[in-house]
Short mmCIF file of C-alpha atoms in Angstrom, two decimals:
data_model
loop_
_atom_site.label_atom_id
_atom_site.label_comp_id
_atom_site.label_asym_id
_atom_site.label_seq_id
_atom_site.Cartn_x
_atom_site.Cartn_y
_atom_site.Cartn_z
CA MET A 994 -28.40 33.08 -1.63
CA ASN A 995 -27.11 30.88 -4.42
CA THR A 996 -24.92 33.11 -6.62
CA LEU A 997 -23.28 36.52 -6.12
CA LEU A 998 -21.38 38.32 -8.90
CA ILE A 999 -18.69 40.93 -8.16
CA VAL A 1000 -17.95 43.26 -11.10
CA GLU A 1001 -14.86 45.47 -10.60
CA ASP A 1002 -11.87 46.25 -12.81
CA GLU A 1003 -9.40 46.48 -9.90
CA LYS A 1004 -8.40 42.99 -8.78
CA GLU A 1005 -7.47 44.09 -5.26
CA SER A 1006 -10.89 45.73 -4.81
CA ARG A 1007 -12.62 42.54 -6.02
CA GLN A 1008 -10.64 40.43 -3.56
CA ALA A 1009 -11.40 42.82 -0.71
CA VAL A 1010 -15.15 42.66 -1.39
CA LYS A 1011 -14.97 38.88 -1.79
CA THR A 1012 -13.27 38.53 1.60
CA ILE A 1013 -15.95 40.68 3.26
CA VAL A 1014 -18.69 38.54 1.72
CA ARG A 1015 -17.08 35.30 2.91
CA ARG A 1016 -16.71 36.62 6.47
CA SER A 1017 -20.12 38.29 6.60
CA GLY A 1018 -22.05 35.28 7.88
CA VAL A 1019 -24.44 35.53 4.91
CA PRO A 1020 -24.57 32.09 3.23
CA VAL A 1021 -23.50 32.37 -0.43
CA SER A 1022 -23.09 29.12 -2.38
CA ASN A 1023 -21.19 30.58 -5.35
CA ILE A 1024 -19.17 33.81 -5.58
CA MET A 1025 -18.25 34.83 -9.14
CA GLU A 1026 -16.14 37.77 -10.26
CA CYS A 1027 -15.12 39.60 -13.45
CA GLY A 1028 -13.37 42.82 -14.43
CA ASP A 1029 -15.73 44.57 -16.86
CA GLY A 1030 -19.39 45.10 -17.67
CA ARG A 1031 -19.41 43.23 -20.96
CA THR A 1032 -18.16 40.00 -19.39
CA ALA A 1033 -20.66 40.45 -16.55
CA LEU A 1034 -23.51 40.81 -19.06
CA GLU A 1035 -22.50 37.56 -20.79
CA ILE A 1036 -22.55 35.77 -17.41
CA LEU A 1037 -25.98 37.18 -16.55
CA GLU A 1038 -27.39 36.16 -19.94
CA ASN A 1039 -26.35 32.54 -19.42
CA GLN A 1040 -26.68 32.00 -15.67
CA GLN A 1041 -29.10 33.02 -12.95
CA VAL A 1042 -27.45 35.36 -10.43
CA ASP A 1043 -29.14 36.49 -7.21
CA LEU A 1044 -27.08 39.59 -6.40
CA MET A 1045 -24.59 41.72 -8.34
CA LEU A 1046 -22.13 44.10 -6.66
CA THR A 1047 -20.71 46.36 -9.37
CA GLY A 1048 -18.37 49.28 -9.77
CA ILE A 1049 -19.03 52.23 -12.10
CA ARG A 1050 -15.86 53.14 -13.99
CA MET A 1051 -14.72 50.08 -15.96
CA PRO A 1052 -13.28 49.58 -19.46
CA GLY A 1053 -15.55 48.53 -22.33
CA MET A 1054 -18.93 48.74 -20.60
CA ASP A 1055 -19.21 50.78 -17.42
CA GLY A 1056 -21.48 50.04 -14.47
CA VAL A 1057 -24.28 52.39 -15.55
CA SER A 1058 -24.45 50.82 -19.02
CA LEU A 1059 -24.40 47.35 -17.44
CA VAL A 1060 -27.37 48.17 -15.18
CA GLU A 1061 -29.24 49.55 -18.21
CA ALA A 1062 -28.47 46.41 -20.23
CA ILE A 1063 -29.79 43.98 -17.61
CA GLN A 1064 -33.23 45.60 -17.46
CA GLY A 1065 -34.45 43.32 -20.27
CA LEU A 1066 -33.16 40.06 -18.77
CA LYS A 1067 -35.71 37.43 -17.72
CA HIS A 1068 -33.82 36.69 -14.50
CA LYS A 1069 -32.58 40.09 -13.35
CA PRO A 1070 -30.38 40.10 -10.21
CA LEU A 1071 -30.64 42.53 -7.34
CA VAL A 1072 -27.93 45.18 -7.72
CA ALA A 1073 -25.82 47.23 -5.31
CA VAL A 1074 -23.15 49.66 -6.54
CA ILE A 1075 -19.71 50.17 -4.97
CA SER A 1076 -18.09 53.25 -6.47
CA GLY A 1077 -15.44 55.86 -5.82
CA CYS A 1078 -17.53 58.40 -7.74
CA ASP A 1079 -19.64 60.63 -5.47
CA ASP A 1080 -22.08 61.65 -8.22
CA PHE A 1081 -25.60 62.35 -6.90
CA ALA A 1082 -27.19 62.49 -10.38
CA CYS A 1083 -25.62 59.13 -11.28
CA ALA A 1084 -26.82 57.60 -8.04
CA VAL A 1085 -30.38 58.83 -8.60
CA ARG A 1086 -30.36 57.46 -12.16
CA LEU A 1087 -29.19 54.06 -10.93
CA MET A 1088 -31.78 53.98 -8.13
CA ARG A 1089 -34.52 54.66 -10.68
CA MET A 1090 -33.33 51.55 -12.56
CA GLY A 1091 -33.79 49.44 -9.41
CA VAL A 1092 -30.35 49.56 -7.80
CA ARG A 1093 -30.86 48.75 -4.12
CA ASP A 1094 -27.88 50.62 -2.63
CA TYR A 1095 -24.99 52.93 -3.58
CA LEU A 1096 -21.82 52.51 -1.50
CA LEU A 1097 -18.87 54.88 -1.72
CA LYS A 1098 -15.25 53.76 -1.57
CA PRO A 1099 -13.46 53.12 0.65
CA VAL A 1100 -16.24 50.83 1.77
CA GLU A 1101 -16.73 50.04 5.42
CA ARG A 1102 -17.02 46.34 6.20
CA ASP A 1103 -20.06 46.78 8.46
CA ARG A 1104 -21.85 48.78 5.76
CA VAL A 1105 -21.31 46.05 3.16
CA VAL A 1106 -22.44 43.34 5.62
CA ASP A 1107 -25.63 45.29 6.39
CA VAL A 1108 -26.40 45.56 2.67
CA LEU A 1109 -25.71 41.84 2.15
CA ARG A 1110 -28.00 40.82 5.00
CA ARG A 1111 -30.81 43.09 3.87
CA LEU A 1112 -30.64 41.93 0.25
CA ASP A 1113 -30.33 38.27 1.28
CA ARG A 1114 -33.63 38.66 3.20
CA GLU A 1115 -35.21 40.26 0.12
CA ILE A 1116 -34.01 37.39 -2.09
CA SER A 1117 -35.47 34.84 0.35
CA GLU A 1118 -38.80 36.69 0.49
CA ASN A 1119 -38.92 36.92 -3.31
CA ARG A 1120 -38.34 33.18 -3.61
CA GLN A 1121 -41.08 32.48 -1.10
CA ASN A 1122 -43.47 34.73 -3.05
CA ILE A 1123 -42.57 32.94 -6.27
CA ARG A 1124 -43.19 29.54 -4.64
CA GLU A 1125 -46.58 30.69 -3.36
CA LEU A 1126 -47.53 32.13 -6.74
CA ARG A 1127 -46.39 28.92 -8.43
CA ALA A 1128 -48.51 26.83 -6.05
CA ILE A 1129 -51.56 28.99 -6.75
CA GLY A 1130 -50.87 28.72 -10.48
CA CYS A 1131 -50.69 24.93 -10.30
CA GLN A 1132 -54.04 24.80 -8.49
CA GLN A 1133 -55.62 27.05 -11.12
CA LEU A 1134 -54.25 24.90 -13.95
CA LYS A 1135 -55.55 21.74 -12.24
CA TYR A 1136 -58.94 23.41 -11.94
CA MET A 1137 -58.94 24.10 -15.68
CA ILE A 1138 -58.04 20.49 -16.47
CA MET A 1139 -60.73 19.00 -14.24
CA ASN A 1140 -63.61 21.28 -15.23
CA GLU A 1141 -65.06 21.35 -18.73
CA ASN A 1142 -67.28 24.41 -18.59
CA ILE A 1143 -65.25 27.31 -17.22
CA PRO A 1144 -66.45 30.88 -17.87
CA GLU A 1145 -64.37 32.71 -20.45
CA LYS A 1146 -63.42 35.42 -17.95
CA GLU A 1147 -61.91 32.84 -15.60
CA VAL A 1148 -59.88 31.39 -18.45
CA GLU A 1149 -58.62 34.86 -19.37
CA THR A 1150 -57.63 35.47 -15.73
CA VAL A 1151 -55.63 32.25 -15.59
CA ILE A 1152 -53.94 33.06 -18.90
CA ARG A 1153 -53.03 36.56 -17.77
CA LYS A 1154 -51.63 35.49 -14.39
CA PHE A 1155 -50.04 32.11 -14.98
CA GLU A 1156 -49.39 31.38 -18.65
CA LYS A 1157 -45.89 32.84 -18.52
CA GLN A 1158 -44.85 30.31 -15.85
CA LEU A 1159 -44.33 27.70 -18.61
CA LEU A 1160 -47.23 27.59 -21.01
CA ASP A 1161 -46.20 30.56 -23.18
CA ARG A 1162 -43.75 28.19 -24.89
CA GLU A 1163 -44.15 24.74 -26.44
CA TYR A 1164 -44.73 22.08 -23.78
CA VAL A 1165 -45.87 18.50 -23.25
CA VAL A 1166 -47.86 16.98 -20.40
CA CYS A 1167 -46.56 13.84 -18.66
CA CYS A 1168 -48.99 11.54 -16.84
CA LEU A 1169 -47.66 8.83 -14.52
CA GLU A 1170 -48.46 6.82 -11.42
CA ASN A 1171 -48.69 8.78 -8.20
CA THR A 1172 -45.40 7.91 -6.50
CA GLY A 1173 -46.26 9.70 -3.25
CA GLU A 1174 -42.91 11.51 -3.33
CA GLU A 1175 -42.78 15.29 -3.18
CA ALA A 1176 -41.68 16.75 -6.52
CA ARG A 1177 -38.64 19.02 -6.55
CA GLU A 1178 -39.09 22.58 -7.77
CA SER A 1179 -37.72 23.40 -11.21
CA ASN A 1180 -37.81 26.22 -13.72
CA SER A 1181 -38.10 23.68 -16.53
CA TYR A 1182 -41.34 21.99 -15.44
CA LEU A 1183 -44.43 22.29 -13.27
CA CYS A 1184 -45.73 19.44 -11.14
CA LEU A 1185 -49.49 19.90 -10.89
CA GLY A 1186 -49.73 17.10 -8.34
CA GLU A 1187 -52.37 14.39 -8.27
CA ILE A 1188 -55.34 14.23 -10.64
CA GLY A 1189 -57.29 11.04 -10.17
CA HIS A 1190 -54.63 8.51 -9.22
CA ASN A 1191 -52.05 9.99 -11.57
CA ARG A 1192 -49.35 12.61 -11.11
CA ILE A 1193 -49.20 15.32 -13.77
CA TYR A 1194 -46.16 17.25 -15.00
CA VAL A 1195 -46.06 20.09 -17.53
CA VAL A 1196 -42.59 20.34 -19.06
CA ARG A 1197 -41.07 22.52 -21.75
CA ARG A 1198 -40.52 20.68 -25.00
CA GLU A 1199 -36.73 21.08 -24.90
CA ASN A 1200 -36.57 19.65 -21.34
CA ARG A 1201 -38.79 16.62 -22.01
CA GLU A 1202 -36.01 14.06 -22.41
CA TYR A 1203 -34.08 15.26 -19.37
CA LEU A 1204 -37.14 14.94 -17.12
CA LEU A 1205 -37.98 11.46 -18.45
CA LYS A 1206 -34.42 10.15 -18.09
CA ASN A 1207 -33.81 11.58 -14.64
CA GLU A 1208 -36.63 12.44 -12.24
CA LEU A 1209 -39.15 10.11 -13.96
CA ARG A 1210 -36.72 7.37 -14.98
CA ASP A 1211 -38.36 4.69 -12.78
CA CYS A 1212 -41.96 5.58 -13.68
CA HIS A 1213 -44.41 4.54 -16.41
CA VAL A 1214 -45.21 7.72 -18.27
CA GLY A 1215 -47.69 8.80 -20.92
CA VAL A 1216 -46.56 11.87 -22.90
CA SER A 1217 -48.85 14.20 -24.84
CA SER A 1218 -48.08 15.73 -28.21
CA VAL A 1219 -46.61 19.24 -28.24
CA HIS A 1220 -48.94 22.09 -27.19
CA ARG A 1221 -48.76 25.76 -26.37
CA GLY A 1222 -50.87 28.00 -24.17
CA VAL A 1223 -53.32 27.48 -21.31
CA VAL A 1224 -56.31 26.82 -23.57
CA GLN A 1225 -54.64 23.65 -24.95
CA LEU A 1226 -53.80 22.23 -21.51
CA ARG A 1227 -56.93 20.09 -21.14
CA ASP A 1228 -56.37 18.45 -24.53
CA ALA A 1229 -52.72 17.81 -23.63
CA TYR A 1230 -53.80 16.19 -20.35
CA ARG A 1231 -56.28 13.89 -22.12
CA GLU A 1232 -53.60 12.80 -24.56
CA ALA A 1233 -51.10 12.14 -21.78
CA ARG A 1234 -53.69 10.14 -19.81
CA ALA A 1235 -54.51 8.00 -22.85
CA ALA A 1236 -50.80 7.36 -23.44
CA ARG A 1237 -50.35 6.57 -19.74
CA THR A 1238 -52.88 3.71 -20.00
CA GLU A 1239 -50.69 2.19 -22.72
CA ALA A 1240 -47.54 2.64 -20.63
CA PHE A 1241 -49.39 0.92 -17.77
CA LEU A 1242 -50.61 -1.93 -19.95
CA GLN A 1243 -47.39 -2.57 -21.89
CA VAL A 1244 -45.11 -2.04 -18.85
CA ARG A 1245 -43.11 0.58 -20.71
CA HIS A 1246 -41.22 3.52 -19.26
CA GLU A 1247 -42.60 5.92 -21.84
CA VAL A 1248 -45.41 5.97 -24.38
CA ALA A 1249 -45.89 9.05 -26.56
CA TYR A 1250 -49.42 9.90 -27.65
CA ASP A 1251 -48.19 10.52 -31.20
CA THR A 1252 -47.03 6.91 -31.55
CA LEU A 1253 -50.42 5.34 -30.80
CA LEU A 1254 -52.88 4.15 -33.43
CA TRP A 1255 -55.76 6.62 -33.13
CA GLY A 1256 -59.25 6.71 -34.46
CA GLN A 1257 -60.23 8.72 -37.49
CA LYS A 1258 -60.41 12.49 -37.35
CA GLU A 1259 -63.80 13.96 -36.61
CA ALA A 1260 -65.77 15.47 -39.45
CA ASP A 1261 -64.25 18.92 -39.02
CA GLY A 1262 -60.76 17.43 -39.18
CA ASP A 1263 -59.54 19.28 -36.09
CA ALA A 1264 -59.82 16.74 -33.27
CA LEU A 1265 -58.58 13.22 -32.68
CA SER A 1266 -60.18 10.68 -30.41
CA CYS A 1267 -58.19 10.08 -27.24
CA GLU A 1268 -59.17 6.40 -27.23
CA PRO A 1269 -57.16 4.09 -29.51
CA GLU A 1270 -59.14 1.95 -31.93
CA ILE A 1271 -57.39 -1.42 -31.74
CA ARG A 1272 -58.64 -4.47 -33.59
CA SER A 1273 -58.37 -8.20 -32.99
CA GLY A 1274 -58.72 -9.79 -36.43
CA ASP A 1275 -61.49 -7.91 -38.21
CA ALA A 1276 -63.64 -7.09 -35.21
CA LEU A 1277 -63.17 -4.52 -32.49
CA PHE A 1278 -62.05 -6.20 -29.27
CA HIS A 1279 -64.10 -4.59 -26.49
CA GLU A 1280 -65.49 -7.16 -24.04
CA PRO A 1281 -63.88 -9.59 -21.55
CA ASP A 1282 -64.58 -13.34 -21.64
CA ASP A 1283 -67.33 -13.83 -19.02
CA ASP A 1284 -67.15 -17.64 -18.99
CA LYS A 1285 -63.40 -17.80 -18.33
CA ILE A 1286 -63.65 -15.23 -15.57
CA ARG A 1287 -66.29 -17.35 -13.83
CA GLN A 1288 -64.05 -20.43 -14.25
CA VAL A 1289 -61.13 -18.65 -12.58
CA VAL A 1290 -63.30 -17.58 -9.65
CA GLN A 1291 -64.59 -21.12 -9.10
CA MET A 1292 -61.03 -22.53 -9.15
CA ILE A 1293 -59.82 -20.16 -6.39
CA GLY A 1294 -61.56 -22.23 -3.72
CA THR A 1295 -60.37 -25.61 -5.06
CA ASP A 1296 -57.13 -27.50 -5.61
CA LYS A 1297 -57.13 -26.06 -9.16
CA ILE A 1298 -55.75 -22.73 -7.90
CA THR A 1299 -52.58 -23.24 -9.98
CA THR A 1300 -54.69 -23.44 -13.14
CA ALA A 1301 -56.58 -20.30 -12.14
CA LEU A 1302 -53.31 -18.42 -11.60
CA ARG A 1303 -51.96 -19.58 -14.95
CA MET A 1304 -55.13 -18.42 -16.70
CA VAL A 1305 -54.81 -14.95 -15.13
CA GLU A 1306 -51.11 -14.70 -16.03
CA GLN A 1307 -51.80 -15.82 -19.61
CA TYR A 1308 -54.63 -13.30 -19.90
CA PHE A 1309 -52.37 -10.42 -18.85
CA ALA A 1310 -49.64 -11.59 -21.25
CA ARG A 1311 -52.12 -11.92 -24.13
CA THR A 1312 -53.59 -8.49 -23.41
CA ARG A 1313 -50.13 -6.90 -23.69
CA ARG A 1314 -49.04 -8.99 -26.68
CA LYS A 1315 -52.12 -8.33 -28.82
CA GLY A 1316 -52.35 -4.67 -27.88
CA TYR A 1317 -55.89 -4.71 -26.51
CA PRO A 1318 -56.99 -1.35 -25.11
CA ALA A 1319 -56.66 -0.86 -21.34
CA CYS A 1320 -60.44 -0.53 -21.00
CA VAL A 1321 -60.71 -4.29 -21.70
CA LEU A 1322 -58.41 -5.03 -18.77
CA GLU A 1323 -60.38 -2.61 -16.58
CA LYS A 1324 -63.64 -4.42 -17.38
CA SER A 1325 -62.11 -7.85 -16.88
CA VAL A 1326 -60.64 -7.08 -13.47
CA SER A 1327 -63.83 -5.33 -12.35
CA MET A 1328 -65.90 -8.33 -13.41
CA LEU A 1329 -63.48 -10.70 -11.64
CA VAL A 1330 -63.81 -8.73 -8.38
CA GLU A 1331 -67.61 -8.67 -8.57
CA GLU A 1332 -67.75 -12.39 -9.34
CA ILE A 1333 -65.49 -13.14 -6.33
CA ARG A 1334 -67.79 -11.05 -4.11
CA ARG A 1335 -70.88 -12.84 -5.42
CA THR A 1336 -69.34 -16.31 -5.03
CA TYR A 1337 -67.45 -15.96 -1.75
CA GLY A 1338 -69.28 -13.07 -0.07
CA ASN A 1339 -69.71 -14.78 3.31
CA ALA A 1340 -66.07 -15.91 3.45
CA LEU A 1341 -64.37 -12.63 2.49
CA ARG A 1342 -64.45 -10.82 5.86
CA GLU A 1343 -61.09 -9.03 6.29
CA ASP A 1344 -60.14 -9.77 2.67
CA GLU A 1345 -62.86 -7.44 1.38
CA GLU A 1346 -60.83 -4.25 1.87
CA ALA A 1347 -57.80 -5.68 0.05
CA LEU A 1348 -60.05 -6.89 -2.76
CA ALA A 1349 -61.59 -3.43 -3.18
CA CYS A 1350 -58.28 -1.86 -4.30
CA PHE A 1351 -58.46 -3.82 -7.57
CA GLN A 1352 -61.55 -1.85 -8.61
CA ASP A 1353 -59.25 0.95 -9.81
CA ILE A 1354 -56.38 -0.69 -11.67
CA TYR A 1355 -54.49 2.62 -11.98
CA LEU A 1356 -53.75 2.57 -8.26
CA PHE A 1357 -50.90 0.33 -9.46
CA SER A 1358 -47.88 1.62 -11.36
CA GLN A 1359 -48.14 -0.91 -14.23
CA SER A 1360 -50.01 -4.04 -15.26
CA GLU A 1361 -47.37 -6.50 -14.02
CA GLU A 1362 -47.64 -5.05 -10.52
CA LEU A 1363 -51.42 -5.33 -10.76
CA MET A 1364 -51.11 -8.96 -11.85
CA GLU A 1365 -48.70 -9.83 -9.04
CA GLU A 1366 -50.88 -8.19 -6.39
CA LEU A 1367 -54.06 -9.77 -7.79
CA THR A 1368 -52.62 -13.28 -8.00
CA GLY A 1369 -51.06 -12.79 -4.57
CA TRP A 1370 -54.47 -11.96 -3.16
CA MET A 1371 -55.92 -15.05 -4.86
CA ILE A 1372 -53.26 -17.28 -3.31
CA GLY A 1373 -53.77 -15.76 0.14
CA PHE A 1374 -57.51 -16.15 -0.06
CA HIS A 1375 -57.16 -19.73 -1.31
CA ARG A 1376 -54.90 -20.48 1.66
CA LYS A 1377 -57.49 -19.19 4.07
CA MET A 1378 -60.21 -21.14 2.30
CA SER A 1379 -58.28 -24.41 2.38
CA GLU A 1380 -56.80 -23.74 5.88
CA GLU A 1381 -53.48 -25.20 4.95
CA PHE A 1382 -50.44 -24.30 2.87
CA GLU A 1383 -49.81 -26.15 -0.35
CA ASP A 1384 -46.48 -27.16 -1.92
CA TYR A 1385 -45.65 -23.51 -2.70
CA LYS A 1386 -44.99 -23.04 1.04
CA SER A 1387 -42.38 -25.77 1.03
CA LYS A 1388 -39.42 -24.67 3.16
CA ALA A 1389 -37.00 -26.83 1.19
CA ARG A 1390 -37.84 -25.13 -2.10
CA LEU A 1391 -37.58 -21.66 -0.64
CA ASP A 1392 -34.29 -22.51 1.06
CA LYS A 1393 -33.02 -23.73 -2.29
CA ALA A 1394 -34.17 -20.45 -3.89
CA LEU A 1395 -32.34 -18.37 -1.25
CA VAL A 1396 -29.11 -20.31 -1.80
CA TYR A 1397 -29.43 -19.77 -5.55
CA ILE A 1398 -30.01 -16.03 -5.09
CA ARG A 1399 -26.94 -15.68 -2.82
CA GLU A 1400 -24.81 -17.52 -5.37
CA ASN A 1401 -26.09 -15.57 -8.39
CA TYR A 1402 -27.00 -12.09 -7.12
CA ASP A 1403 -24.22 -10.58 -9.25
CA LYS A 1404 -25.88 -11.76 -12.47
CA ASP A 1405 -28.96 -10.54 -14.40
CA LEU A 1406 -31.33 -12.11 -11.89
CA ASN A 1407 -35.11 -11.81 -11.67
CA MET A 1408 -37.99 -13.62 -10.03
CA ALA A 1409 -38.93 -15.55 -13.18
CA VAL A 1410 -35.44 -17.11 -13.34
CA VAL A 1411 -35.48 -18.15 -9.66
CA SER A 1412 -39.06 -19.49 -9.69
CA ASN A 1413 -38.22 -21.60 -12.76
CA TYR A 1414 -35.06 -22.88 -11.03
CA VAL A 1415 -37.06 -24.23 -8.08
CA SER A 1416 -39.97 -25.35 -10.32
CA MET A 1417 -42.63 -23.13 -8.77
CA ASN A 1418 -45.41 -21.11 -10.37
CA TYR A 1419 -44.33 -17.46 -10.71
CA SER A 1420 -47.25 -16.04 -8.71
CA MET A 1421 -47.07 -18.75 -6.03
CA PHE A 1422 -43.33 -18.15 -5.65
CA SER A 1423 -43.89 -14.40 -5.31
CA TYR A 1424 -46.42 -14.89 -2.54
CA ALA A 1425 -44.52 -17.65 -0.72
CA PHE A 1426 -41.20 -15.78 -0.91
CA LYS A 1427 -42.72 -12.73 0.77
CA GLN A 1428 -44.35 -14.88 3.46
CA TYR A 1429 -41.09 -16.74 4.09
CA THR A 1430 -38.60 -13.82 4.09
CA GLY A 1431 -40.86 -10.95 5.17
CA GLN A 1432 -40.10 -8.90 2.06
CA ASN A 1433 -40.67 -9.11 -1.67
CA PHE A 1434 -38.11 -10.52 -4.10
CA VAL A 1435 -36.96 -7.16 -5.50
CA ASN A 1436 -36.22 -5.64 -2.08
CA TYR A 1437 -34.52 -8.84 -0.86
CA LEU A 1438 -32.18 -8.87 -3.88
CA LYS A 1439 -31.56 -5.13 -3.56
CA GLU A 1440 -30.52 -5.43 0.11
CA LEU A 1441 -28.31 -8.44 -0.61
CA ARG A 1442 -26.46 -6.52 -3.34
CA VAL A 1443 -26.06 -3.42 -1.20
CA GLN A 1444 -24.68 -5.46 1.74
CA GLU A 1445 -22.00 -6.92 -0.53
CA ALA A 1446 -21.28 -3.45 -1.94
CA LYS A 1447 -20.79 -2.12 1.62
CA ARG A 1448 -18.32 -4.92 2.32
CA LEU A 1449 -16.32 -4.15 -0.85
CA LEU A 1450 -16.34 -0.42 -0.15
CA ALA A 1451 -15.02 -0.94 3.37
CA ARG A 1452 -12.43 -3.64 2.64
CA THR A 1453 -11.17 -3.01 -0.91
CA ASP A 1454 -9.92 -0.17 -3.10
CA MET A 1455 -12.19 -1.12 -6.01
CA ARG A 1456 -13.74 1.78 -7.92
CA VAL A 1457 -17.43 2.44 -7.32
CA ILE A 1458 -18.28 1.64 -10.96
CA ASP A 1459 -16.50 -1.73 -10.66
CA ILE A 1460 -18.28 -2.51 -7.39
CA SER A 1461 -21.63 -1.69 -8.99
CA ARG A 1462 -20.96 -4.24 -11.73
CA ARG A 1463 -19.61 -6.79 -9.24
CA VAL A 1464 -22.88 -6.77 -7.32
CA GLY A 1465 -25.10 -7.01 -10.40
CA TYR A 1466 -25.78 -3.42 -11.57
CA GLU A 1467 -24.98 -2.56 -15.19
CA ASN A 1468 -26.00 1.07 -14.63
CA GLU A 1469 -23.76 2.89 -12.11
CA LYS A 1470 -26.31 5.68 -11.57
CA HIS A 1471 -29.00 3.11 -10.73
CA PHE A 1472 -26.63 1.48 -8.24
CA MET A 1473 -25.78 4.81 -6.58
CA LYS A 1474 -29.45 5.77 -6.28
CA THR A 1475 -30.34 2.37 -4.78
CA PHE A 1476 -27.39 2.48 -2.36
CA LYS A 1477 -28.27 5.97 -1.11
CA SER A 1478 -31.96 5.08 -0.68
CA LEU A 1479 -31.01 2.17 1.61
CA CYS A 1480 -27.96 3.62 3.41
CA GLY A 1481 -28.75 7.34 3.48
CA VAL A 1482 -25.35 8.23 1.98
CA SER A 1483 -23.60 7.73 -1.35
CA PRO A 1484 -21.10 4.86 -1.85
CA THR A 1485 -18.20 7.34 -1.75
CA GLU A 1486 -19.46 8.89 1.49
CA TYR A 1487 -19.92 5.42 3.02
CA ARG A 1488 -16.32 4.45 2.14
CA LYS A 1489 -15.03 7.70 3.66
CA ASN A 1490 -16.97 7.03 6.87
CA MET A 1491 -15.60 3.50 7.10
CA GLN A 1492 -12.02 4.73 6.59
CA PHE A 1493 -12.53 7.32 9.32
CA GLY A 1494 -13.77 4.60 11.64
CA GLU A 1495 -10.66 2.49 10.97
CA ASP A 1496 -8.31 5.45 11.50
CA GLY A 1497 -10.03 6.36 14.72
CA GLY A 1498 -10.08 2.80 16.02
CA LYS A 1499 -13.86 2.83 16.22
CA THR A 1500 -14.74 0.00 13.85
#
């Protein structure tokens, strides 16, 4: 169990019970104690407690009054009473209020241990039941989102069973790329899992910022406006999905639905369109440029590949800069894929499967990743078509880039800076770098920085925050997360392990 609270006015009795708990073999993460019922009630109102062991006769608020007072709490602990009062009527009254056991002083150690073990099993079973109910609730809520015409009785059933999990208070829906990682359980949000190629969270309004700045800090998230109740969930999801397309397109961590420029209200004034109406000049910008797409496709198989790559990069930049809706990018990429198939159908062979992934642009986390993968595919296909590597494969240039990275990894370094330094096209450099080193630029730089951090941790007394800055991280939390993902332990734990190795003569 996580937390146990001992309520007893006699300090020696509290310490005796605490000692029994610690030696019982029952795992308890946090043992709290206090000397009266009123203090215990304040603790229970502000913190979730799994089990409370309480006496009866205490100053201020006695044990019976305390048990009565906790009946209205949202998170009510299991309760066992330890009392010197052999009062049958009192015991019956407490049992009717849910008290699990009534122990008489002087308590026997084995009796207390038996109670602890039994109640620990009950706590574990309750948690498992809650997890199962939560999983069922998430599936039901997903079903409501994905199906338009649900019978009213089914909606009422979902409301009755699952609304109190989160949706009885104001909430927002967050829509982001599907990271593939398993979401942690939380009382402040629900992860509904994957819908389409997006992951969906429902989070209480007051916990929105915490979720975005912590668990979702590295994602590209669309956030709905504030809603309440199960019946509004589908609208909230649509808003979040529309905002997510903008986060994808603009490469932004967060886009709120309320900040977008929306179409006019419908005639009844109650609904807003979930598609932004964005204009280029005086005319709606809806369609891709067919002629330029065909030009790009023709250039892929020629020595004008650099021009084709530049045109694609400029198109992505212009799309973000002018605020065109994501549907324009969807159409353009889809048309590009179909034109490549039509033009190079016989030569595609094993490249066909890789090409197919571009049909759904939201398989990618954001538009820059889409652009890098798309231009990388174009370069690879061009290489196969021409059967030789061009200047972008030059070993001398890539060696020069690696030297520059090793000399400047502690600065604000990115792939654009390095590709400019060695005078290579951004997309060509990205592809060639991965071919040459076996990993992409971001991961290469990350590993280089972590290797230097490991050296400093093992050989110096520098503080972790100073080491993080020395190796190029302005944000200490980002550094610690990156270090742990690569090394399996935190920087502090790594330093401790290295010191142990030196002391033991094992390094």
